[in-house]
Amino acid sequence: MSTKTVEFDPFSRDFFDDPYDTYADLREHAPCYYSEQYDFYALSRFDDVVAGHRDYATFSSTHGQTYEQLATGEPTEMGSIISMDPPEHTRYRKLVSRSFTPRSIGNYEALVREIISGYLDPLMGRRQFDILEEFAAPFPVEIISTILGVPPEDRQQIRHWTDAMLHREEGSAMGSQAAAEAGMAQGMYLFQLSQQKRAEPAGDMLSALIEAEVETEDGDLTQLDDAEIAALGTLLAAAGSETVTKLVGNAMVLFHRHPNQWAKVLNDPSVLDNAVEEILRYWAPSQYQGRYSMVDSEWHGVTIPKHKPVFLITGAANRDPRRYDDPDKFDITREPGLAVGLGHGLHVCLGAALARLESRVAIEEIARRWPAFEVNEEGLRRVQMSNVAGYSSVPIAVS
């Protein structure tokens, strides 16, 4: 093992801006990294990250996903499937997974295209605008909130709460009071909305979850209560907005910097499905997933003790030369393999098929309207968020 000193701080400016050189050092010199500052471990090689995602007995989700949750050493009380292990996770995931299969999601394409067009059409005729703030940020939450059954006047508020919950100040591992308050406000809103849907069911996903039955450990059937519905709704709303927003923003910057790849999209829109996979690989919106070590395990000569936070660094795994040829090259014709850009294993993103559909349609509709565009690089701004990476501002000029 190399003796080179590597520093990885997921709350630093280096991480928020461009962690890929650091990732390369981690993979080569500290594939099982220990942070003395924060007392966590991190795995960065592709095979290790995949193995970690698959081994819930060693790396549990029950203690949360963010550092501030994991650092307490206590199981989370979120009541959401993202913080469950089998068999509980298996039972709850069955409730919602059938609504997010590729076949089911295909039924939403007309809705997705309508909402996307509704945000893009007003920009026609303008020469300059922020494609992130005016399009990529508002449209994904509009889609998932519509599917869930959130009233139109409240859909963008879901996004603002989610942004506030995930925001982290540079150098701070813990969320702010504002982040906590946003989480409480969103949870309370969805709790009250669940109560309303229970009294007056509608043809939406929240109503379907209320009516669904889940099997208990004893084999009996029961229904979710309003707190559980609110937890599921919070997860779906947050994941359904942040991932696509960051992916579409990343896409615009990448295509600006790689015009030869944009030309391939313009010449043959059928490459977009593959392009979305390459964007997810190259700049993963979710850079790492937090787990809690339940038993001692050894990785590359380093023992991860039980009862420690562990980060599975998807962003680093996606650039591992042991897995990908020329991994730092952005190539939308790259042959897709095992994808971990939207998670892997038990907790692979529930809305992965919807995220892929939204991203493909969004890029397709942008290309149809503005085949020629340029990004104002000086105006680019990145988010500072827990687990999430991407842009908060992507100003472009079109012709």
XYZ file of C-alpha atoms in Angstrom:
399
model
C 0.000 0.000 0.000
C 1.284 3.467 -0.898
C 2.413 5.761 1.900
C 1.183 8.880 0.107
C -0.987 11.014 2.357
C -4.474 11.573 0.987
C -7.029 13.980 2.411
C -10.728 13.581 1.634
C -13.138 16.094 3.152
C -16.713 15.822 1.785
C -17.535 19.194 3.315
C -14.701 21.128 1.660
C -14.543 23.422 -1.351
C -12.480 20.752 -3.122
C -15.361 18.306 -2.809
C -18.083 20.740 -3.828
C -16.145 22.002 -6.860
C -14.174 19.097 -8.342
C -13.190 16.056 -6.261
C -11.973 13.848 -9.100
C -8.232 14.296 -8.550
C -8.824 13.447 -4.908
C -10.836 10.405 -5.954
C -7.943 9.194 -8.105
C -5.601 9.490 -5.105
C -8.077 7.610 -2.919
C -8.399 4.734 -5.372
C -4.643 4.390 -5.827
C -3.252 5.214 -2.400
C -6.070 4.832 0.141
C -8.799 2.561 -1.260
C -10.036 2.083 2.290
C -9.693 5.607 3.634
C -9.989 6.708 7.250
C -10.752 10.307 8.161
C -9.199 11.246 11.485
C -11.029 14.563 11.380
C -14.523 13.094 11.054
C -13.977 9.481 12.164
C -15.448 7.846 9.066
C -14.202 5.296 6.529
C -14.628 5.462 2.752
C -14.425 2.966 -0.116
C -13.666 4.323 -3.585
C -12.891 1.454 -5.997
C -15.730 0.213 -8.184
C -15.757 -3.408 -7.007
C -15.587 -2.348 -3.360
C -18.435 0.153 -3.701
C -20.608 -2.458 -5.426
C -19.774 -5.040 -2.765
C -20.585 -2.543 -0.038
C -23.977 -1.784 -1.544
C -24.816 -5.482 -1.703
C -23.729 -6.397 1.840
C -26.342 -4.866 4.121
C -25.315 -7.187 6.967
C -21.929 -5.423 7.070
C -22.978 -1.940 5.942
C -26.431 -1.106 7.240
C -28.802 1.673 6.161
C -30.645 1.748 9.479
C -28.509 4.545 10.916
C -29.189 6.985 8.073
C -27.264 8.170 5.029
C -25.813 11.560 5.939
C -22.822 12.116 8.176
C -24.800 13.875 10.894
C -27.158 10.888 11.098
C -24.396 8.280 11.049
C -22.171 10.102 13.541
C -24.759 9.757 16.324
C -24.331 5.982 16.343
C -28.062 5.619 16.820
C -30.629 4.080 14.457
C -32.563 6.755 12.635
C -36.230 7.305 13.391
C -37.050 8.569 9.907
C -39.387 5.643 9.183
C -38.434 5.725 5.508
C -37.419 2.770 3.355
C -34.099 4.465 2.608
C -33.206 3.825 6.270
C -34.328 0.199 6.406
C -32.626 -3.156 5.878
C -34.372 -6.408 4.946
C -36.797 -7.835 5.768
C -38.506 -4.544 6.630
C -37.085 -2.827 3.550
C -38.323 -5.609 1.277
C -41.903 -5.309 2.504
C -42.058 -1.525 2.188
C -40.332 -1.336 -1.177
C -42.971 -3.617 -2.675
C -45.521 -0.891 -1.966
C -43.977 1.591 -4.330
C -41.725 -0.346 -6.685
C -44.556 -1.409 -8.980
C -45.304 2.268 -9.633
C -41.726 2.886 -10.786
C -41.032 0.000 -13.146
C -39.857 1.021 -16.631
C -43.211 -0.139 -18.046
C -45.194 1.918 -15.528
C -42.989 4.960 -16.035
C -43.562 4.777 -19.796
C -47.152 5.776 -19.097
C -45.890 9.110 -17.757
C -43.998 10.188 -20.887
C -46.813 12.403 -22.173
C -47.064 14.138 -18.789
C -43.287 14.528 -18.600
C -43.076 16.054 -22.076
C -45.990 18.398 -21.389
C -44.472 19.754 -18.186
C -41.001 20.080 -19.726
C -42.403 21.930 -22.740
C -44.376 24.165 -20.412
C -41.131 25.407 -18.893
C -39.109 25.598 -22.110
C -41.639 27.301 -24.394
C -41.659 30.604 -22.434
C -37.878 30.813 -22.950
C -38.222 30.772 -26.734
C -37.244 34.089 -28.268
C -34.775 34.938 -25.515
C -31.058 34.933 -26.304
C -29.837 34.410 -22.745
C -31.262 32.652 -19.691
C -30.270 30.364 -16.848
C -31.158 26.858 -17.979
C -30.764 25.578 -14.422
C -32.717 28.160 -12.453
C -35.452 28.653 -15.034
C -35.840 25.079 -16.231
C -33.846 22.216 -14.697
C -34.608 23.251 -11.109
C -38.412 23.681 -11.292
C -39.582 21.017 -13.742
C -38.543 17.730 -11.990
C -40.313 18.557 -8.736
C -43.364 19.596 -10.748
C -43.451 16.107 -12.265
C -42.949 14.044 -9.101
C -45.293 16.286 -7.102
C -47.980 15.905 -9.751
C -47.595 12.119 -9.598
C -47.735 12.147 -5.791
C -50.815 14.372 -5.755
C -49.386 17.604 -4.327
C -51.627 20.602 -5.220
C -50.160 22.832 -7.966
C -49.676 25.831 -5.694
C -47.425 23.840 -3.315
C -45.190 21.921 -5.738
C -42.291 24.370 -5.931
C -42.290 24.732 -2.154
C -41.325 21.053 -1.994
C -38.167 21.918 -3.961
C -37.292 24.852 -1.727
C -37.647 22.722 1.397
C -35.509 19.975 -0.150
C -32.780 22.430 -1.172
C -32.703 23.864 2.336
C -32.570 20.413 3.943
C -29.563 19.346 1.886
C -27.575 22.596 2.027
C -24.279 22.510 3.916
C -21.938 25.368 4.667
C -18.368 24.885 3.502
C -16.367 23.123 6.217
C -19.450 22.140 8.223
C -20.395 18.484 8.580
C -23.703 19.229 10.235
C -26.881 20.691 8.838
C -27.996 24.101 10.004
C -31.050 25.028 12.036
C -32.631 26.184 8.786
C -32.057 22.728 7.292
C -33.716 21.064 10.273
C -36.659 23.449 10.133
C -37.120 22.825 6.403
C -37.180 19.074 7.010
C -39.756 19.459 9.735
C -41.893 21.748 7.604
C -41.874 19.361 4.654
C -42.620 16.366 6.854
C -45.524 18.145 8.520
C -46.911 19.310 5.182
C -46.891 15.780 3.745
C -48.342 14.381 6.986
C -51.266 16.777 6.731
C -51.631 16.064 3.012
C -51.777 12.336 3.800
C -54.569 12.983 6.282
C -56.427 14.921 3.609
C -55.957 12.156 1.031
C -57.145 9.568 3.540
C -60.362 11.516 3.982
C -60.735 12.324 0.285
C -58.844 9.772 -1.872
C -57.755 10.859 -5.340
C -56.175 9.058 -8.294
C -52.584 9.808 -7.254
C -49.668 7.973 -5.699
C -50.206 9.175 -2.123
C -53.776 7.894 -2.235
C -52.564 4.574 -3.613
C -49.998 4.256 -0.815
C -52.679 4.961 1.766
C -54.875 2.205 0.360
C -52.058 -0.322 -0.083
C -51.392 -3.127 2.366
C -47.973 -4.217 3.591
C -47.076 -7.566 5.123
C -45.828 -7.528 8.709
C -43.066 -9.762 10.112
C -45.799 -12.091 11.389
C -47.332 -12.405 7.936
C -50.350 -10.241 8.689
C -51.444 -7.394 6.434
C -51.473 -3.814 7.611
C -51.634 -0.324 6.107
C -49.196 2.553 6.446
C -50.034 5.321 8.879
C -49.821 9.010 7.995
C -46.306 9.392 9.437
C -45.063 6.542 7.244
C -46.805 8.017 4.211
C -45.170 11.377 4.948
C -41.723 9.734 5.202
C -42.205 7.969 1.871
C -43.506 11.143 0.270
C -40.527 13.138 1.540
C -38.097 10.586 0.108
C -39.829 10.413 -3.276
C -40.216 14.191 -3.558
C -36.584 14.893 -2.659
C -35.076 12.161 -4.825
C -37.444 13.004 -7.654
C -36.338 16.609 -7.794
C -32.639 16.842 -6.917
C -31.211 14.056 -9.095
C -32.707 15.188 -12.398
C -32.026 18.858 -11.713
C -28.335 18.155 -11.223
C -28.172 15.694 -14.137
C -29.666 18.122 -16.667
C -27.474 20.977 -15.453
C -24.411 18.744 -15.678
C -25.458 17.681 -19.174
C -25.537 21.242 -20.479
C -22.052 21.983 -19.169
C -20.637 18.709 -20.458
C -22.118 19.126 -23.932
C -20.830 22.711 -24.052
C -17.333 21.482 -23.237
C -17.599 18.508 -25.615
C -19.254 19.830 -28.793
C -18.380 16.640 -30.655
C -20.654 14.752 -28.254
C -23.459 17.318 -28.690
C -23.155 16.851 -32.457
C -23.880 13.157 -31.963
C -27.096 14.035 -30.116
C -28.172 16.425 -32.868
C -27.419 13.887 -35.580
C -29.134 10.982 -33.850
C -31.411 11.622 -30.831
C -31.630 7.866 -30.262
C -28.221 8.078 -28.548
C -29.796 10.012 -25.670
C -30.579 6.961 -23.549
C -26.902 6.048 -23.650
C -25.911 9.694 -23.153
C -27.883 9.870 -19.916
C -25.971 6.845 -18.602
C -22.650 8.466 -19.462
C -23.624 11.723 -17.742
C -24.592 9.739 -14.641
C -21.236 7.969 -14.746
C -19.082 10.981 -15.488
C -20.663 13.426 -13.009
C -22.872 11.458 -10.638
C -25.483 13.696 -8.963
C -25.202 11.519 -5.845
C -21.497 11.362 -5.083
C -21.589 9.000 -2.107
C -23.986 6.946 -0.028
C -23.639 6.681 3.733
C -23.785 3.391 5.615
C -23.103 2.186 9.178
C -20.605 -0.584 9.839
C -22.291 -3.383 11.804
C -19.284 -5.749 12.065
C -15.524 -5.513 11.621
C -14.479 -5.979 7.997
C -11.128 -5.775 6.223
C -10.493 -3.873 2.977
C -7.028 -3.616 1.423
C -5.299 -4.315 4.701
C -7.401 -1.809 6.659
C -9.989 -2.892 9.203
C -13.241 -0.974 9.283
C -14.424 -1.445 12.874
C -18.050 -1.969 13.707
C -20.092 1.056 14.691
C -18.417 3.498 12.300
C -19.823 5.675 9.486
C -18.815 4.459 6.026
C -19.068 6.317 2.721
C -19.477 4.340 -0.499
C -18.120 6.872 -2.996
C -20.081 6.378 -6.204
C -18.379 9.352 -7.851
C -14.978 7.723 -7.439
C -16.165 4.254 -8.462
C -17.518 5.674 -11.718
C -14.010 6.778 -12.732
C -12.167 3.630 -11.694
C -9.776 2.561 -14.500
C -10.096 -1.013 -13.216
C -13.668 -0.900 -14.472
C -13.670 1.612 -17.345
C -11.327 2.194 -20.251
C -10.168 5.814 -20.361
C -12.553 6.672 -17.495
C -11.893 10.430 -17.544
C -13.116 10.696 -21.133
C -16.723 11.811 -21.661
C -18.082 9.538 -24.379
C -21.828 9.133 -24.873
C -21.275 6.097 -27.114
C -19.467 4.232 -24.347
C -20.866 0.732 -23.927
C -22.961 0.851 -20.743
C -22.168 -1.721 -18.096
C -23.261 -2.158 -14.510
C -24.554 1.300 -13.575
C -24.159 2.692 -10.061
C -24.882 6.356 -10.876
C -28.332 6.018 -9.304
C -27.263 3.693 -6.526
C -27.003 -0.076 -6.477
C -28.306 -3.064 -4.608
C -31.238 -2.846 -2.220
C -31.344 0.924 -2.293
C -30.989 1.555 -6.003
C -33.000 4.704 -6.683
C -36.722 3.913 -6.730
C -37.300 6.558 -9.351
C -34.362 5.579 -11.576
C -36.573 4.857 -14.579
C -38.444 8.142 -14.121
C -35.180 10.076 -13.731
C -33.841 8.579 -16.939
C -37.070 9.369 -18.796
C -37.158 12.980 -17.585
C -33.492 13.547 -18.425
C -33.787 12.065 -21.904
C -36.885 14.097 -22.750
C -35.400 17.290 -21.296
C -32.200 17.065 -23.350
C -34.175 16.056 -26.442
C -36.484 19.078 -26.138
C -33.561 21.448 -25.526
C -31.769 20.118 -28.615
C -34.895 20.544 -30.722
C -35.284 24.187 -29.691
C -31.666 25.296 -29.390
C -29.237 23.125 -31.365
C -26.623 25.858 -30.889
C -25.873 27.121 -27.377
C -22.961 28.267 -25.266
C -22.540 28.142 -21.498
C -21.246 31.246 -19.752
C -18.518 29.509 -17.765
C -17.898 32.554 -15.547
C -21.512 32.447 -14.414
C -21.476 28.804 -13.327
C -22.275 28.231 -9.666
C -22.188 24.928 -7.793
C -24.388 23.738 -4.943
C -23.049 22.964 -1.485
C -25.116 19.975 -0.443
C -24.877 16.801 1.564
C -24.318 13.826 -0.793
C -25.448 15.808 -3.871
C -23.219 17.474 -6.485
C -24.003 19.726 -9.405
C -24.825 23.289 -10.391
C -27.162 25.884 -8.969
C -26.693 28.224 -11.917
C -25.960 27.445 -15.593
C -26.364 30.607 -17.698
C -26.474 29.961 -21.449
C -26.690 31.951 -24.678
C -28.618 30.521 -27.631
C -28.859 31.440 -31.280
